[in-house]
mmCIF file of C-alpha atoms and ligand atoms in Angstrom:
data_model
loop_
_atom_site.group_PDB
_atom_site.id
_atom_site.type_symbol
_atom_site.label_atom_id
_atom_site.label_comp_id
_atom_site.label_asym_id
_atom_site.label_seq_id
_atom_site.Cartn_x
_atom_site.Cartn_y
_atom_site.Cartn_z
ATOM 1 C CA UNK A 1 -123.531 -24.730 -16.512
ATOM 2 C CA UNK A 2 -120.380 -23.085 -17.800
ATOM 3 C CA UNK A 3 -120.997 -19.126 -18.835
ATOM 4 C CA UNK A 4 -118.375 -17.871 -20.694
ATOM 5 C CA UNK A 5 -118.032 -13.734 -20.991
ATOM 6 C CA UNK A 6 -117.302 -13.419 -24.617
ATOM 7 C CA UNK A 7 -116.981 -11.459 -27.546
ATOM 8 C CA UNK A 8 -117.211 -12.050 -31.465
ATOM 9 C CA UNK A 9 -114.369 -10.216 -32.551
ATOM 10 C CA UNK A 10 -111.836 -11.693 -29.851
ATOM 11 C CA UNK A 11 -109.328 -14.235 -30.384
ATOM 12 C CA UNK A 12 -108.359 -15.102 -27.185
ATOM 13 C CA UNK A 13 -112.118 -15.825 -26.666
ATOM 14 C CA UNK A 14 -111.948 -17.720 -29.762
ATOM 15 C CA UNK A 15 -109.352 -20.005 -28.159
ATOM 16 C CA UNK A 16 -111.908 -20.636 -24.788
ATOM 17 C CA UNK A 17 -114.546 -21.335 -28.047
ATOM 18 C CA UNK A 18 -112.765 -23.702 -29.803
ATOM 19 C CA UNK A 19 -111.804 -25.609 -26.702
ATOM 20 C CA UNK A 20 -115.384 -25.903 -25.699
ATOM 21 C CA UNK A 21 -116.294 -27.138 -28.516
ATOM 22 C CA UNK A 22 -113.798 -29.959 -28.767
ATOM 23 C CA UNK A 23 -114.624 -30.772 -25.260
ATOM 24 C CA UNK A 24 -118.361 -30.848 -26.209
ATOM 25 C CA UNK A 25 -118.840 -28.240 -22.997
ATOM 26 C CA UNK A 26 -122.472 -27.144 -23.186
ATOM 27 C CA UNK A 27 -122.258 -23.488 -22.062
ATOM 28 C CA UNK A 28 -124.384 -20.129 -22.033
ATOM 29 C CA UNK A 29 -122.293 -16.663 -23.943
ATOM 30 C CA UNK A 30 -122.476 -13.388 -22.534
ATOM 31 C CA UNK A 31 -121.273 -10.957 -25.507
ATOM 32 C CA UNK A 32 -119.760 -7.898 -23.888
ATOM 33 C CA UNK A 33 -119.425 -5.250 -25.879
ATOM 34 C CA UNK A 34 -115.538 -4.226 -26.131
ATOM 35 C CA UNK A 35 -116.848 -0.908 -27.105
ATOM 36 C CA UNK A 36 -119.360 -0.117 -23.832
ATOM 37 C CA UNK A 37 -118.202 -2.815 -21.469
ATOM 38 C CA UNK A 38 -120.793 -3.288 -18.367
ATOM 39 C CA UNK A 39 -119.002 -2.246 -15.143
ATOM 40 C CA UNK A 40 -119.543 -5.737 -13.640
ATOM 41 C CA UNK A 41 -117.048 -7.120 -15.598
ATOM 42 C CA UNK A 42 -114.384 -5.299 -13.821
ATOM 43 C CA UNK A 43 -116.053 -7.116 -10.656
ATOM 44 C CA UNK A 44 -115.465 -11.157 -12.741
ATOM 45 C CA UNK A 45 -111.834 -9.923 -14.444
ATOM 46 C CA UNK A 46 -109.869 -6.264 -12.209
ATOM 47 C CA UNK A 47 -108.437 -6.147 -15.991
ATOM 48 C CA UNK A 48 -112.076 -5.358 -17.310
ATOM 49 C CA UNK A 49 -110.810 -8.071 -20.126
ATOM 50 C CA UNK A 50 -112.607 -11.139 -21.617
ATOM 51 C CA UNK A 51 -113.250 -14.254 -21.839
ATOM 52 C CA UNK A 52 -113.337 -15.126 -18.522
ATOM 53 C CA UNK A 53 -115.297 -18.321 -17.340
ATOM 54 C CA UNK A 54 -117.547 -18.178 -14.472
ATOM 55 C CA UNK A 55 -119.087 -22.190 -13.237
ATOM 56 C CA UNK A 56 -121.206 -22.005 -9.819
ATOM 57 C CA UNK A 57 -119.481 -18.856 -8.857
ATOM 58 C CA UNK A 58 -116.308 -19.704 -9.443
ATOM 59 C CA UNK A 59 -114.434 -16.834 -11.769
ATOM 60 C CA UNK A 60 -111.201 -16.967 -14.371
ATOM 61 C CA UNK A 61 -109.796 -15.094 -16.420
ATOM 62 C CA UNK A 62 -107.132 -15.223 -18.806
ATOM 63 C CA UNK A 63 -107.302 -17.485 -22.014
ATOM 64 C CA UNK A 64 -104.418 -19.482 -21.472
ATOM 65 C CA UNK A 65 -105.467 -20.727 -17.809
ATOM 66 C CA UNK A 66 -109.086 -21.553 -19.064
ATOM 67 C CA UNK A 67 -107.771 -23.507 -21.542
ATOM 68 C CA UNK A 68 -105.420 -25.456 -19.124
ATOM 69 C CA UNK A 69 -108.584 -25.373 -16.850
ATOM 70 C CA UNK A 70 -111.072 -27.202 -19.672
ATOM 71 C CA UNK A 71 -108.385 -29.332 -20.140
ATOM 72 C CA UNK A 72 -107.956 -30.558 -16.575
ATOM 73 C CA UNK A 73 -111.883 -30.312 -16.201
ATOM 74 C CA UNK A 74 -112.833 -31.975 -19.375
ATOM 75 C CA UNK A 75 -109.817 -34.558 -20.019
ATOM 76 C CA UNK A 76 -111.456 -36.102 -22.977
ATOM 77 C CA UNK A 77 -110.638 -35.539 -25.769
ATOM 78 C CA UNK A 78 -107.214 -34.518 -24.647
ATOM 79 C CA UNK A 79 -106.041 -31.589 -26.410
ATOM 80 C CA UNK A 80 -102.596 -31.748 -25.020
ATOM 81 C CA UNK A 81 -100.195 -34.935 -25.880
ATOM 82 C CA UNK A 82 -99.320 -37.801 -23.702
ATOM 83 C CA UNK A 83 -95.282 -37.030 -24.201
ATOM 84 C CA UNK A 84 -94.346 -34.279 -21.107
ATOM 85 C CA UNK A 85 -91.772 -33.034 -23.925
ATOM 86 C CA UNK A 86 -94.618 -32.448 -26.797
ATOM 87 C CA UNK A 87 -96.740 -30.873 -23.943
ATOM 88 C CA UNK A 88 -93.937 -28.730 -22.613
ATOM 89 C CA UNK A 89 -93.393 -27.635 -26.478
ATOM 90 C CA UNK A 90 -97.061 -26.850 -26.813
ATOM 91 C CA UNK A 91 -96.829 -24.664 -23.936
ATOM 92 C CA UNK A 92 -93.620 -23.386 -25.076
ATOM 93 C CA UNK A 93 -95.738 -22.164 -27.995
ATOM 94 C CA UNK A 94 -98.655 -20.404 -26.327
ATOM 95 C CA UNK A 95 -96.075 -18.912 -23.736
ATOM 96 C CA UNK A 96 -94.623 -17.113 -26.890
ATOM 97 C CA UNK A 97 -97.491 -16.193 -28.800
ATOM 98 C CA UNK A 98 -97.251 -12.518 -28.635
ATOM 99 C CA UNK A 99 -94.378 -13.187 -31.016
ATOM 100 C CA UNK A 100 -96.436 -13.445 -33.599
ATOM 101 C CA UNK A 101 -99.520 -11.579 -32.633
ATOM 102 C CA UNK A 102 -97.142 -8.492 -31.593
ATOM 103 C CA UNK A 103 -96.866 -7.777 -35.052
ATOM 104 C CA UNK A 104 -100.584 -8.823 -36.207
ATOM 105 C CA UNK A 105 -101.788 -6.013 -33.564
ATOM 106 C CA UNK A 106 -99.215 -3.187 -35.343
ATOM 107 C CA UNK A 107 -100.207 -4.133 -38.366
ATOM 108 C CA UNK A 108 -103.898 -3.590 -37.583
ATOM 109 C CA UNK A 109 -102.826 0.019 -36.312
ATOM 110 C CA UNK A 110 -101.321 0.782 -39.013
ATOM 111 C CA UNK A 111 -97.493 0.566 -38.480
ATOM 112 C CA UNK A 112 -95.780 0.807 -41.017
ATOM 113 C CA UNK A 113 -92.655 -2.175 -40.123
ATOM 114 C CA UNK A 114 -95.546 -4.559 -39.500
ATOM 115 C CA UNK A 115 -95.681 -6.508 -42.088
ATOM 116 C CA UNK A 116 -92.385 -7.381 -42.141
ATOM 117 C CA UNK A 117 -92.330 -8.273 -38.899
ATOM 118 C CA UNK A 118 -95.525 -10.398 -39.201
ATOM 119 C CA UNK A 119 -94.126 -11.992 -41.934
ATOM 120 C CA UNK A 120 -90.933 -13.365 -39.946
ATOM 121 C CA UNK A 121 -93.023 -15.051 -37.712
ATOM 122 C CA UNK A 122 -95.038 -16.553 -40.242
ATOM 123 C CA UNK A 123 -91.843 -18.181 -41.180
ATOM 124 C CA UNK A 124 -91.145 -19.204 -38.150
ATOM 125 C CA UNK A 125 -94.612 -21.016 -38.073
ATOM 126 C CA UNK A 126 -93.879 -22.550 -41.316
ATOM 127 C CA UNK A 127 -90.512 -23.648 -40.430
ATOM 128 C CA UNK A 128 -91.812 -25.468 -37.487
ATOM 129 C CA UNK A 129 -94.838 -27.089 -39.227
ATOM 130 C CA UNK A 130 -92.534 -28.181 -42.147
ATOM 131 C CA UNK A 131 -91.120 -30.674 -39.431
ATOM 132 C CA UNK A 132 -94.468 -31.545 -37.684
ATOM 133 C CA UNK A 133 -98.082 -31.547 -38.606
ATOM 134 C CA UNK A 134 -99.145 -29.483 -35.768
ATOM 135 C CA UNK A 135 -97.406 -26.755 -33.624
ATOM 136 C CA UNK A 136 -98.205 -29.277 -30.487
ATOM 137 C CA UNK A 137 -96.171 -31.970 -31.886
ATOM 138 C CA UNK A 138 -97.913 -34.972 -33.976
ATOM 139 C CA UNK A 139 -101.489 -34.052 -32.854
ATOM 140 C CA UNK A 140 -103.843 -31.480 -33.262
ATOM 141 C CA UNK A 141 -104.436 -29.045 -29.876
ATOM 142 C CA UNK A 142 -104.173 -26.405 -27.087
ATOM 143 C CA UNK A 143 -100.903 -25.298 -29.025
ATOM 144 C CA UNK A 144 -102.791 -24.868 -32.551
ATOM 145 C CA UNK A 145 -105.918 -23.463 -31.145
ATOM 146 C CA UNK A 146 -104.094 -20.840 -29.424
ATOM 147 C CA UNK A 147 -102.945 -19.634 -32.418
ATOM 148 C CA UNK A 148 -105.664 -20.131 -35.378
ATOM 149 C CA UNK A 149 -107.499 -17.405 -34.258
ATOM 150 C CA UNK A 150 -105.183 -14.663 -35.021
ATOM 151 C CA UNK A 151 -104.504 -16.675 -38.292
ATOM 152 C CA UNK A 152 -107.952 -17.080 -39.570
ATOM 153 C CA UNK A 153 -108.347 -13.134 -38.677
ATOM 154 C CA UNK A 154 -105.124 -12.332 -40.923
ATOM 155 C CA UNK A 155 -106.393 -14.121 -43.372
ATOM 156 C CA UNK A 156 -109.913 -13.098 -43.732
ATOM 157 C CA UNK A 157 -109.847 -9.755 -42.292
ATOM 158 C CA UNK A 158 -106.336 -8.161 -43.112
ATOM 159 C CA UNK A 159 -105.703 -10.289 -46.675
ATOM 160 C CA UNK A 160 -102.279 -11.597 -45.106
ATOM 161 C CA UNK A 161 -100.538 -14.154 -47.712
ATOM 162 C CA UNK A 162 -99.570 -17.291 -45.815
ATOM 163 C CA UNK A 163 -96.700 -19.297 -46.099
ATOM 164 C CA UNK A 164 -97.303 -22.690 -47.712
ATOM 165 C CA UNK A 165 -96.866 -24.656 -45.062
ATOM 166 C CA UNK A 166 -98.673 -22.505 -42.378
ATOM 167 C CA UNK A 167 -101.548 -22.059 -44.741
ATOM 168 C CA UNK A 168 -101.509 -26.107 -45.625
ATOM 169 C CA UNK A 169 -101.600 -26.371 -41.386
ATOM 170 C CA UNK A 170 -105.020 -23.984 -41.829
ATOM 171 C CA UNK A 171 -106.556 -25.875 -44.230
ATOM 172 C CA UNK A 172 -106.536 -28.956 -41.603
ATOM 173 C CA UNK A 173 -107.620 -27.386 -39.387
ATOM 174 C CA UNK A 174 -110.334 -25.846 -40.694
ATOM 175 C CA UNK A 175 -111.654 -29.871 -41.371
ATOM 176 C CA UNK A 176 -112.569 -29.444 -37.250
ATOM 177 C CA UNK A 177 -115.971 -28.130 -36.748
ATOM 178 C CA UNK A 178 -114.995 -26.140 -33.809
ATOM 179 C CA UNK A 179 -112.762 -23.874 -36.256
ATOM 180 C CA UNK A 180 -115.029 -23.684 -39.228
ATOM 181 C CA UNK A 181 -117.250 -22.413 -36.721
ATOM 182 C CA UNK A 182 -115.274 -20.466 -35.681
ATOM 183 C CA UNK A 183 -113.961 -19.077 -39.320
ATOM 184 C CA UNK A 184 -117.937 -18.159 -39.726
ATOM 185 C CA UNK A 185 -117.714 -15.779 -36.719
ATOM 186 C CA UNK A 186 -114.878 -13.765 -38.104
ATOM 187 C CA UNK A 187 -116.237 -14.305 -41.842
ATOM 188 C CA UNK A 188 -119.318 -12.479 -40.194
ATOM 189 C CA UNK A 189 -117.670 -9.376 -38.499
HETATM 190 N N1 GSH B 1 -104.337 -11.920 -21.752
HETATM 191 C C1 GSH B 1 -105.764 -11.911 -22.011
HETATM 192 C C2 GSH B 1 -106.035 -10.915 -23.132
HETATM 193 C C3 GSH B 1 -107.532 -10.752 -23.383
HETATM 194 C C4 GSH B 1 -107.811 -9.498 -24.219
HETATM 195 O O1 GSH B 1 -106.910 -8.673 -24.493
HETATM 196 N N2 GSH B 1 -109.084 -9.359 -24.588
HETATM 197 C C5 GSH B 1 -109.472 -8.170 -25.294
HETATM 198 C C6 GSH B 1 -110.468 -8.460 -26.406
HETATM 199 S S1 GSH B 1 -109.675 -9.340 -27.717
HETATM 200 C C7 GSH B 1 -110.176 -7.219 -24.356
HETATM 201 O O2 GSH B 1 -110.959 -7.631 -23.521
HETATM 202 N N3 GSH B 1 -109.880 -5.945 -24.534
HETATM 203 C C8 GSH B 1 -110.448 -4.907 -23.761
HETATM 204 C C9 GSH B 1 -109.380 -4.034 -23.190
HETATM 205 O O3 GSH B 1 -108.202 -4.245 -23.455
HETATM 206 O O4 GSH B 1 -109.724 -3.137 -22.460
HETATM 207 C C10 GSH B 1 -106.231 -13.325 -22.362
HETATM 208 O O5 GSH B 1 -105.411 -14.109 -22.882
HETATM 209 O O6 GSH B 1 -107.391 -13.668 -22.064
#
């Protein structure tokens, strides 16, 4: 059994969550408290950060390389596309994704040139979804569930306005289970 080292509030555990749950991966959730973290995560992640994933001993960190991992481990339903160039393009995406969460951070402290700066991006996201459905290409996956979570928390917990197009791209995929699921955790925070 998979035990993922988790925490409400945290997107990039939201990304591990949402790929679980497309994968159908039954697993057990340790929520560490951000706040008062237990020493022994230091001892699963030297960063002291979650999620990490921990299955028969084996440990990993990092949200980006679990979700490569699930999708190695779990190949069905694929959540990256057959196409090397879509897949390169949906890593492309998550490679970048401080781009936009850069500004979605200083905005949350405060800073006063965030919003502009959040904003750009958002048009960026709304240029590229005005010339495909998903930021992966033609099909839903690791690309958009990297970055719904930081989306659904702009939305819900910071009132950010989306672009048409970008909030268009969030009504689909809020039609998954995995993300309305995962829209009740933040609308619960
Ligand atoms: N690069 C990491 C970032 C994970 C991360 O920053 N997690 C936050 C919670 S959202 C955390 O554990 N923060 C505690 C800290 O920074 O000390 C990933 O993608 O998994």
């Amino acid at each position: 059994m998979l035990t993922l080292y988790d925490a409400a509030r945290c997107p990039y555990c939201a990304r591990v969550r949402i790929t679980l749950a497309e994968k159908d991966v039954e697993f057990e959730a340790i929520e560490i408290d951000l706040q008062d973290r237990p020493a022994w995560i230091y001892e699963k992640n030297s960063t002291g950060r979650v999620p990490v994933v921990e299955e028969d001993g084996w440990i990993l960190p990092e949200s980006a390389v679990i979700m490569e991992y699930l999708e190695e481990r779990h190949p069905e339903p694929p959540l990256l596309a057959a196409d090397p160039a879509d897949r390169a393009l949906a890593r492309l995406w998550i490679f970048r994704h401080d781009d936009l969460t850069k500004p979605y951070y200083a905005l949350r402290r405060g800073e006063e040139d965030a919003r502009p700066r959040l904003d750009a991006q958002l048009a960026k996201l709304a240029d590229a979804l005005a010339l495909r459905p998903c930021l992966g290409g033609a099909d839903y996956g690791l690309a958009d569930i990297a970055y719904v979570p930081w989306i659904l928390r702009m939305q819900q917990l910071l009132d950010v306005e989306l672009p048409a197009n970008v909030d268009a791209w969030v009504a689909r995929m809020l039609e998954r289970p995995a993300v309305a699921a995962e829209a009740g955790i933040v609308a619960a925070l």
